[in-house]
Coordinates of C-alpha atoms and ligand atoms in Angstrom, one line a residue:
X1 CA 0.2 30.8 12.9
X2 CA -2.4 28.5 14.3
X3 CA -5.2 26.4 12.9
X4 CA -6.3 22.9 13.1
X5 CA -7.9 21.0 10.2
X6 CA -11.5 22.3 9.6
X7 CA -14.0 20.0 8.0
X8 CA -17.4 19.8 6.4
X9 CA -19.2 16.6 5.5
X10 CA -21.6 16.2 2.6
X11 CA -23.2 13.0 1.3
X12 CA -20.3 10.6 2.4
X13 CA -17.5 13.0 1.3
X14 CA -15.5 15.0 3.8
X15 CA -14.0 18.3 2.6
X16 CA -11.2 19.4 5.0
X17 CA -8.9 22.4 5.0
X18 CA -5.3 22.1 6.2
X19 CA -3.2 25.2 7.1
X20 CA 0.2 26.0 8.6
X21 CA 0.1 25.6 12.4
X22 CA 3.6 25.7 13.8
X23 CA 6.1 22.9 14.5
X24 CA 5.2 19.3 14.8
X25 CA 6.4 17.5 17.9
X26 CA 5.9 14.3 20.0
X27 CA 6.0 10.6 19.6
X28 CA 3.3 8.7 17.7
X29 CA 2.5 5.3 16.3
X30 CA 0.9 4.7 12.9
X31 CA -1.6 1.9 12.2
X32 CA -0.5 -1.6 11.3
X33 CA 1.0 -2.4 7.9
X34 CA -1.7 -2.8 5.3
X35 CA 0.1 -5.5 3.1
X36 CA 1.0 -7.6 6.2
X37 CA -2.5 -7.2 7.6
X38 CA -4.1 -8.6 4.5
X39 CA -1.7 -11.5 4.3
X40 CA -2.1 -12.2 8.1
X41 CA -5.8 -12.7 7.7
X42 CA -5.5 -14.7 4.4
X43 CA -2.8 -17.1 5.6
X44 CA -4.5 -17.5 9.0
X45 CA -7.8 -18.4 7.2
X46 CA -5.9 -21.1 5.3
X47 CA -4.1 -22.6 8.4
X48 CA -5.5 -25.5 10.3
X49 CA -6.4 -24.1 13.7
X50 CA -6.5 -20.8 15.5
X51 CA -4.1 -17.9 14.7
X52 CA -3.9 -14.7 16.7
X53 CA -3.0 -11.3 15.2
X54 CA -2.1 -8.1 17.1
X55 CA -1.5 -4.7 15.5
X56 CA -3.8 -5.5 12.6
X57 CA -4.7 -2.5 10.5
X58 CA -8.4 -1.9 11.1
X59 CA -8.9 0.1 7.9
X60 CA -11.6 -0.5 5.4
X61 CA -9.4 -2.4 2.9
X62 CA -8.3 -4.9 5.5
X63 CA -11.8 -5.2 6.9
X64 CA -13.0 -6.0 3.4
X65 CA -10.5 -8.9 3.2
X66 CA -11.8 -10.1 6.6
X67 CA -15.4 -10.0 5.4
X68 CA -14.6 -11.9 2.2
X69 CA -12.8 -14.6 4.2
X70 CA -15.7 -14.9 6.5
X71 CA -18.0 -15.3 3.5
X72 CA -15.8 -18.2 2.4
X73 CA -15.9 -20.0 5.8
X74 CA -13.2 -18.6 8.1
X75 CA -14.2 -17.4 11.6
X76 CA -12.6 -14.1 12.3
X77 CA -13.3 -12.3 15.6
X78 CA -11.8 -9.5 17.7
X79 CA -11.5 -9.4 21.5
X80 CA -9.6 -6.6 23.1
X81 CA -6.6 -5.9 20.9
X82 CA -6.4 -9.4 19.5
X83 CA -7.9 -10.8 16.3
X84 CA -8.5 -14.5 16.3
X85 CA -8.8 -16.4 13.0
X86 CA -10.1 -20.0 12.9
X87 CA -8.7 -21.3 9.6
X88 CA -10.4 -23.7 7.3
X89 CA -7.2 -25.3 6.0
X90 CA -5.7 -25.0 2.4
X91 CA -8.4 -26.3 0.1
X92 CA -11.2 -25.7 2.6
X93 CA -12.7 -22.4 1.4
X94 CA -16.4 -22.6 0.8
X95 CA -18.8 -21.2 -1.8
X96 CA -19.9 -17.7 -0.7
X97 CA -23.6 -17.0 -0.9
X98 CA -23.4 -13.6 -2.5
X99 CA -21.1 -11.4 -4.5
X100 CA -18.1 -10.0 -2.5
X101 CA -17.7 -6.3 -2.5
X102 CA -14.0 -5.3 -1.9
X103 CA -14.6 -1.5 -1.8
X104 CA -11.4 0.4 -2.8
X105 CA -9.0 -2.5 -2.2
X106 CA -6.8 -3.7 -5.1
X107 CA -4.8 -5.9 -2.7
X108 CA -7.9 -7.7 -1.5
X109 CA -9.3 -8.4 -4.9
X110 CA -6.0 -9.6 -6.5
X111 CA -4.9 -11.8 -3.6
X112 CA -8.3 -13.3 -3.2
X113 CA -8.6 -14.0 -7.0
X114 CA -5.5 -16.2 -6.5
X115 CA -7.0 -18.0 -3.5
X116 CA -10.3 -18.8 -5.3
X117 CA -8.5 -19.8 -8.5
X118 CA -7.5 -23.2 -7.1
X119 CA -10.6 -23.9 -5.0
X120 CA -13.7 -25.6 -6.4
X121 CA -15.9 -22.5 -5.9
X122 CA -17.2 -19.6 -8.0
X123 CA -17.0 -16.0 -6.7
X124 CA -18.1 -12.7 -8.1
X125 CA -16.0 -9.7 -7.0
X126 CA -17.2 -6.0 -7.1
X127 CA -15.6 -2.8 -5.9
X128 CA -16.1 1.0 -5.8
X129 CA -15.7 3.3 -8.8
X130 CA -11.9 3.5 -8.3
X131 CA -11.3 -0.3 -8.0
X132 CA -13.7 -0.9 -10.9
X133 CA -11.3 0.9 -13.3
X134 CA -8.2 -0.9 -12.3
X135 CA -6.6 -3.5 -14.6
X136 CA -7.2 -7.2 -13.6
X137 CA -5.7 -8.8 -16.7
X138 CA -2.3 -9.0 -15.0
X139 CA -3.8 -11.5 -12.5
X140 CA -6.3 -13.1 -14.9
X141 CA -3.6 -14.2 -17.3
X142 CA -1.5 -16.4 -15.0
X143 CA -4.4 -17.7 -13.1
X144 CA -6.2 -18.7 -16.3
X145 CA -3.0 -20.6 -17.3
X146 CA -3.4 -22.5 -14.0
X147 CA -6.9 -23.5 -15.0
X148 CA -9.3 -20.9 -13.5
X149 CA -12.0 -19.3 -15.6
X150 CA -12.9 -15.6 -15.6
X151 CA -15.7 -13.5 -16.9
X152 CA -14.9 -9.8 -16.5
X153 CA -16.4 -6.5 -17.5
X154 CA -14.4 -4.7 -20.2
X155 CA -13.4 -1.2 -19.1
X156 CA -13.6 1.7 -21.7
X157 CA -9.9 1.1 -22.6
X158 CA -10.7 -2.6 -23.5
X159 CA -9.0 -4.0 -20.3
X160 CA -10.6 -6.6 -18.0
X161 CA -12.0 -4.9 -14.9
X162 CA -14.5 -5.5 -12.0
X163 CA -17.1 -6.7 -11.6
X164 CA -15.6 -10.1 -12.4
X165 CA -16.5 -13.7 -11.7
X166 CA -13.9 -16.4 -11.0
X167 CA -14.6 -20.2 -11.4
X168 CA -11.7 -22.0 -9.6
X169 CA -10.3 -25.4 -10.6
X170 CA -9.3 -28.1 -8.2
X171 CA -6.8 -29.5 -8.7
X172 CA -5.4 -26.6 -10.8
X173 CA -2.1 -26.8 -12.7
X174 CA 1.1 -25.4 -11.3
X175 CA 2.8 -22.7 -13.3
X176 CA 6.2 -21.2 -13.9
X177 CA 5.6 -17.5 -14.5
X178 CA 7.9 -14.6 -15.2
X179 CA 6.3 -11.4 -13.9
X180 CA 5.9 -8.9 -16.8
X181 CA 5.2 -6.0 -14.3
X182 CA 6.9 -5.5 -11.0
X183 CA 3.9 -6.3 -8.8
X184 CA 3.8 -7.9 -5.4
X185 CA 0.0 -8.4 -5.8
X186 CA 0.5 -10.5 -9.0
X187 CA 3.3 -12.5 -7.4
X188 CA 1.2 -13.1 -4.3
X189 CA -1.9 -14.1 -6.2
X190 CA 0.1 -16.9 -8.1
X191 CA 1.7 -18.2 -4.9
X192 CA -1.6 -18.3 -3.0
X193 CA -3.2 -20.2 -5.9
X194 CA -0.2 -22.6 -5.8
X195 CA -0.8 -23.5 -2.2
X196 CA -3.7 -25.8 -3.2
X197 CA -2.3 -27.8 -6.0
X198 CA 0.2 -30.6 -6.3
X199 CA 3.6 -29.7 -7.7
X200 CA 5.8 -26.7 -7.8
X201 CA 4.5 -23.2 -8.6
X202 CA 7.4 -20.9 -9.6
X203 CA 7.4 -17.1 -9.9
X204 CA 10.3 -15.4 -11.6
X205 CA 10.8 -11.9 -10.4
X206 CA 13.2 -9.8 -12.6
X207 CA 12.6 -6.8 -10.2
X208 CA 12.3 -7.3 -6.5
X209 CA 9.0 -6.3 -5.0
X210 CA 7.8 -6.3 -1.4
X211 CA 8.5 -9.8 0.0
X212 CA 6.0 -10.1 2.8
X213 CA 4.2 -13.1 1.1
X214 CA 7.4 -15.1 0.8
X215 CA 8.4 -14.4 4.5
X216 CA 5.0 -15.1 5.8
X217 CA 4.3 -18.2 3.8
X218 CA 7.6 -19.7 5.2
X219 CA 6.5 -18.6 8.7
X220 CA 3.3 -20.5 8.3
X221 CA 5.2 -23.6 7.3
X222 CA 4.9 -23.6 3.5
X223 CA 7.6 -25.3 1.5
X224 CA 9.0 -22.2 -0.2
X225 CA 12.5 -21.3 -1.5
X226 CA 13.9 -18.2 -2.9
X227 CA 17.0 -18.2 -5.2
X228 CA 18.7 -15.6 -7.3
X229 CA 19.9 -16.6 -10.8
X230 CA 23.1 -15.3 -12.5
X231 CA 21.1 -12.5 -14.2
X232 CA 19.7 -11.3 -10.9
X233 CA 16.2 -12.7 -11.3
X234 CA 14.6 -13.9 -8.1
X235 CA 13.1 -17.3 -8.4
X236 CA 10.4 -18.2 -5.8
X237 CA 9.3 -21.9 -5.7
X238 CA 6.4 -23.1 -3.7
X239 CA 5.5 -26.7 -3.4
X240 CA 1.8 -27.5 -3.0
X241 CA -0.3 -29.0 -1.5
X242 CA 0.7 -27.1 1.6
X243 CA -0.4 -27.5 5.2
X244 CA -0.2 -24.2 7.0
X245 CA 0.2 -24.1 10.8
X246 CA -1.6 -21.4 12.9
X247 CA 0.6 -18.5 14.0
X248 CA 0.8 -15.6 16.5
X249 CA 1.5 -12.5 14.4
X250 CA 2.5 -9.0 15.4
X251 CA 1.9 -6.6 12.6
X252 CA 4.4 -3.7 12.6
X253 CA 3.5 0.0 11.8
X254 CA 3.0 0.7 8.1
X255 CA 6.0 2.6 6.5
X256 CA 3.6 3.8 3.9
X257 CA 1.5 5.5 6.6
X258 CA 4.6 6.7 8.5
X259 CA 5.6 8.5 5.2
X260 CA 3.1 11.3 5.9
X261 CA 4.2 12.4 9.4
X262 CA 7.8 11.9 8.3
X263 CA 7.5 14.2 5.3
X264 CA 5.4 16.7 7.3
X265 CA 8.1 16.9 10.0
X266 CA 10.9 17.4 7.5
X267 CA 8.9 20.2 5.9
X268 CA 7.4 22.2 8.8
X269 CA 10.1 24.4 10.3
X270 CA 11.1 23.6 13.9
X271 CA 9.6 20.1 13.9
X272 CA 11.0 17.2 15.8
X273 CA 9.1 13.9 16.0
X274 CA 9.4 10.1 16.6
X275 CA 7.3 7.6 14.7
X276 CA 7.5 4.4 16.8
X277 CA 7.4 0.8 15.6
X278 CA 7.6 1.3 11.9
X279 CA 8.5 -1.5 9.4
X280 CA 11.7 -0.8 7.6
X281 CA 11.9 -3.8 5.3
X282 CA 14.3 -2.8 2.5
X283 CA 11.6 -3.7 -0.1
X284 CA 9.4 -0.9 1.5
X285 CA 11.7 1.7 2.8
X286 CA 12.8 3.5 -0.4
X287 CA 11.2 6.8 0.5
X288 CA 13.2 7.2 3.7
X289 CA 16.4 6.5 1.7
X290 CA 15.5 9.1 -0.9
X291 CA 14.6 11.7 1.7
X292 CA 17.9 11.1 3.4
X293 CA 19.7 11.7 0.1
X294 CA 17.8 14.9 -0.3
X295 CA 19.2 16.0 3.1
X296 CA 16.4 14.8 5.4
X297 CA 17.4 14.3 9.0
X298 CA 15.9 10.8 9.5
X299 CA 17.4 8.4 11.9
X300 CA 16.4 4.8 12.7
X301 CA 16.7 4.1 16.4
X302 CA 16.1 0.8 18.4
X303 CA 16.3 -1.4 15.3
X304 CA 14.8 -4.8 16.0
X305 CA 12.9 -7.7 14.4
X306 CA 9.2 -8.1 15.0
X307 CA 7.5 -11.1 13.6
X308 CA 10.2 -11.7 11.0
X309 CA 10.2 -8.0 9.8
X310 CA 12.8 -5.3 10.6
X311 CA 11.3 -2.5 12.6
X312 CA 12.6 0.8 14.1
X313 CA 11.6 4.0 15.8
X314 CA 12.1 6.8 13.2
X315 CA 13.4 10.1 14.5
X316 CA 12.8 13.0 12.2
X317 CA 13.8 16.7 12.4
X318 CA 12.9 19.6 10.1
X319 CA 15.5 19.7 7.3
X320 CA 16.4 21.8 4.3
X321 CA 15.9 19.5 1.3
X322 CA 17.6 19.5 -2.0
X323 CA 16.1 18.2 -5.3
X324 CA 17.6 15.0 -6.7
X325 CA 17.2 12.5 -9.6
X326 CA 15.3 9.6 -8.1
X327 CA 16.7 6.4 -9.8
X328 CA 13.9 4.4 -11.5
X329 CA 15.1 1.2 -9.9
X330 CA 14.2 2.3 -6.4
X331 CA 10.5 2.7 -7.4
X332 CA 9.2 -0.7 -6.3
X333 CA 10.5 -0.1 -2.8
X334 CA 8.5 3.1 -2.5
X335 CA 5.8 2.6 -5.0
X336 CA 3.0 4.0 -2.8
X337 CA 5.1 6.9 -1.4
X338 CA 5.6 8.9 -4.6
X339 CA 2.6 11.2 -4.0
X340 CA 4.1 12.4 -0.7
X341 CA 7.6 12.5 -2.1
X342 CA 6.2 15.0 -4.7
X343 CA 5.1 17.3 -1.9
X344 CA 8.6 17.1 -0.4
X345 CA 10.1 17.9 -3.8
X346 CA 7.9 21.0 -4.2
X347 CA 9.6 22.4 -1.1
X348 CA 13.1 21.2 -1.8
X349 CA 15.6 23.6 -3.4
X350 CA 16.1 22.7 -7.1
X351 CA 14.9 20.0 -9.4
X352 CA 13.6 16.5 -8.5
X353 CA 13.2 14.1 -11.4
X354 CA 11.3 10.8 -11.3
X355 CA 11.0 8.2 -14.0
X356 CA 9.9 4.6 -14.5
X357 CA 6.6 5.2 -12.8
X358 CA 4.0 3.9 -15.3
X359 CA 2.5 1.8 -12.5
X360 CA 1.4 5.0 -10.7
X361 CA -1.2 5.6 -13.5
X362 CA -3.1 2.4 -12.4
X363 CA -3.2 2.8 -8.7
X364 CA -6.3 4.0 -6.8
X365 CA -6.2 6.9 -9.2
X366 CA -3.8 8.0 -11.9
X367 CA -1.4 9.3 -9.3
X368 CA 0.9 11.1 -11.7
X369 CA -1.9 13.1 -13.2
X370 CA -3.7 13.8 -9.8
X371 CA -0.5 15.0 -8.3
X372 CA 0.6 17.1 -11.3
X373 CA -2.9 18.8 -11.4
X374 CA -3.0 19.5 -7.7
X375 CA 0.5 20.8 -7.5
X376 CA -0.1 23.1 -10.5
X377 CA -3.2 24.4 -8.8
X378 CA -1.0 25.3 -5.8
X379 CA 1.4 27.2 -8.1
X380 CA 4.2 24.6 -8.0
X381 CA 6.5 24.2 -11.1
X382 CA 5.6 20.7 -12.2
X383 CA 6.0 18.9 -15.6
X384 CA 4.0 15.6 -16.1
X385 CA 5.8 13.0 -18.3
X386 CA 4.4 9.7 -19.3
X387 CA 6.4 7.9 -16.6
X388 CA 7.1 10.5 -13.9
X389 CA 7.0 14.1 -12.7
X390 CA 9.7 16.8 -12.8
X391 CA 9.3 19.2 -10.0
X392 CA 11.3 22.4 -9.5
X393 CA 11.2 23.4 -5.9
X394 CA 12.0 26.9 -4.6
X395 CA 13.2 25.8 -1.2
X396 CA 10.4 27.9 0.3
X397 CA 6.8 27.2 1.5
X398 CA 4.4 26.8 -1.4
X399 CA 2.6 30.1 -2.2
X400 CA -0.8 28.4 -2.7
X401 CA -3.9 28.6 -4.8
X402 CA -5.3 32.1 -5.4
X403 CA -8.6 30.5 -6.6
X404 CA -9.2 28.4 -3.4
X405 CA -10.3 25.4 -5.5
X406 CA -10.4 22.2 -3.5
X407 CA -7.8 19.5 -4.5
X408 CA -9.6 16.5 -6.0
X409 CA -8.6 13.2 -4.4
X410 CA -10.5 10.8 -6.8
X411 CA -11.2 8.2 -4.1
X412 CA -7.4 7.9 -3.5
X413 CA -6.3 7.9 0.2
X414 CA -2.7 8.7 -0.6
X415 CA -3.6 11.7 -2.7
X416 CA -5.8 13.0 0.1
X417 CA -3.1 12.6 2.8
X418 CA -0.3 14.0 0.6
X419 CA -2.2 17.2 0.0
X420 CA -3.1 17.4 3.7
X421 CA 0.6 17.5 4.4
X422 CA 1.0 20.1 1.6
X423 CA -1.6 22.2 3.5
X424 CA 0.8 22.5 6.5
X425 CA 3.4 24.2 4.3
X426 CA 1.3 26.2 1.9
X427 CA 0.9 29.9 2.7
X428 CA -2.8 29.9 1.8
X429 CA -3.6 26.5 3.2
X430 CA -5.1 23.6 1.1
X431 CA -8.6 22.4 0.9
X432 CA -9.0 18.7 0.1
X433 CA -12.4 17.7 -1.5
X434 CA -12.7 14.4 0.3
X435 CA -10.7 13.0 3.2
X436 CA -13.0 10.0 3.7
X437 CA -10.8 7.6 1.6
X438 CA -8.1 7.8 4.3
X439 CA -10.3 5.3 6.2
X440 CA -9.0 2.6 3.8
X441 CA -5.5 2.6 5.2
X442 CA -5.1 5.2 7.9
X443 CA -8.0 5.6 10.3
X444 CA -7.3 8.4 12.7
X445 CA -5.1 10.3 10.2
X446 CA -6.5 13.7 11.1
X447 CA -6.1 13.0 14.9
X448 CA -2.5 11.9 14.3
X449 CA -1.8 15.3 12.7
X450 CA -3.6 17.2 15.5
X451 CA -1.6 15.2 18.1
X452 CA 1.7 16.3 16.4
X453 CA 0.5 19.9 16.1
X454 CA -0.3 20.0 19.8
X455 CA 2.8 18.1 20.8
X456 CA 5.5 19.4 23.1
X457 CA 9.2 19.2 22.2
Ligands
LIG501 C1 0.7 -4.2 -2.5 C2 1.5 -4.1 -3.6 C3 1.6 -2.9 -4.4 C4 1.1 -1.7 -3.6 C5 -0.2 -1.9 -2.9 C6 0.0 -3.1 -1.9 C7 0.7 -5.5 -1.8 O1 0.8 -3.0 -5.6 O2 1.0 -0.6 -4.5 O3 -0.6 -0.8 -2.2 O4 0.2 -5.6 -0.6 O5 1.0 -6.5 -2.4 P1 1.3 -3.7 -6.9 O6 1.5 -5.1 -6.7 O7 0.3 -3.4 -7.9 O8 2.6 -3.0 -7.2

């Protein structure tokens, strides 16, 4: 039972095969949190003075945000392990000279649309084939109510998509907005816009989503309060015009990236690993909770606070998993982790049911459909519903594809990494048609797997 990933590169895509290769062992770190990395750069670019960031995720998505902020006047440099950002101050963004290409990154485009909306500049945003299909109306609607003007391409389904142009308004009009979808990107876009206008911008969040923007805005000195009303709605109030103070930021490891080695170690017999320095903010750690309920041996050790965020070293041992009903209300705290949960469910004994996951259809790909098709190809018993998957696991390794068809990743990093993990527990191995999207969030993913495969217990 040996074999390391084997790869073949053609015209920018990277086909890689993954196969069972014995227990995973050792201690690893995963790259910095993607959400916190984007926000670190954006808020530093708006502060007056020099901020320093360590642990920044150097993936394509975050580098796209950095390039966009540079094009709007911020100075962003790296020396050794430290990123230094010389901010322009709230209101100080400048007119970029060309259109800004944000590649695959939904977070970059939606957060930057918010920033531009209250500056007196016009910006055109473009993206790759995946980003150009994703809905932008959810951000256009509230930002238009604040006074920004948008011209967007209509996708085939009649929804507003990239490329799009934003004409900001300064001063714009503060807004009170109840989020119609549970989206941290929409919440953050509105709050970022609110920084550069007089008055109180208020976001009402019926369902809690990741709260990094709120924590970090307060850390940078913004006047922001969070209250919960009697119906359980979270009310976030931000008073503009804010003055942000430069900060020293330590970005913790990304729980959404740690998800892959954690699930791999649970599934591969004999494994015993530690993923160090992982963010365990409750708005992000739903996957670990669900896996524990399925019988996963996952223990948080050395719990501590780094830069205002809870962090731990996560110890994981191979475990026999049992299928469960995943409650719909846990979805926002693990919204990016469902693809890899579906792989765990395929090996668990019994039925795993998921629901309330409409949002997965508008991520980097339609993740419900991509995962259902890939798992069916591997012979897993899976039913696709409009808002979730039902997976009946046998409690045994996946038998695998007789046809040796490569799994399609559709420019989606998390689909690619999920099926790489599946390859480690599929008798015939798994070929993934393109691993290059993993560069967006997890540079070094294949090396990380190889380290664990070569690790000593
Ligand atoms: C993110 C929010 C989530 C998540 C994405 C990152 C963020 O998107 O899926 O990967 O950094 O705010 P939604 O806001 O669309 O739920």
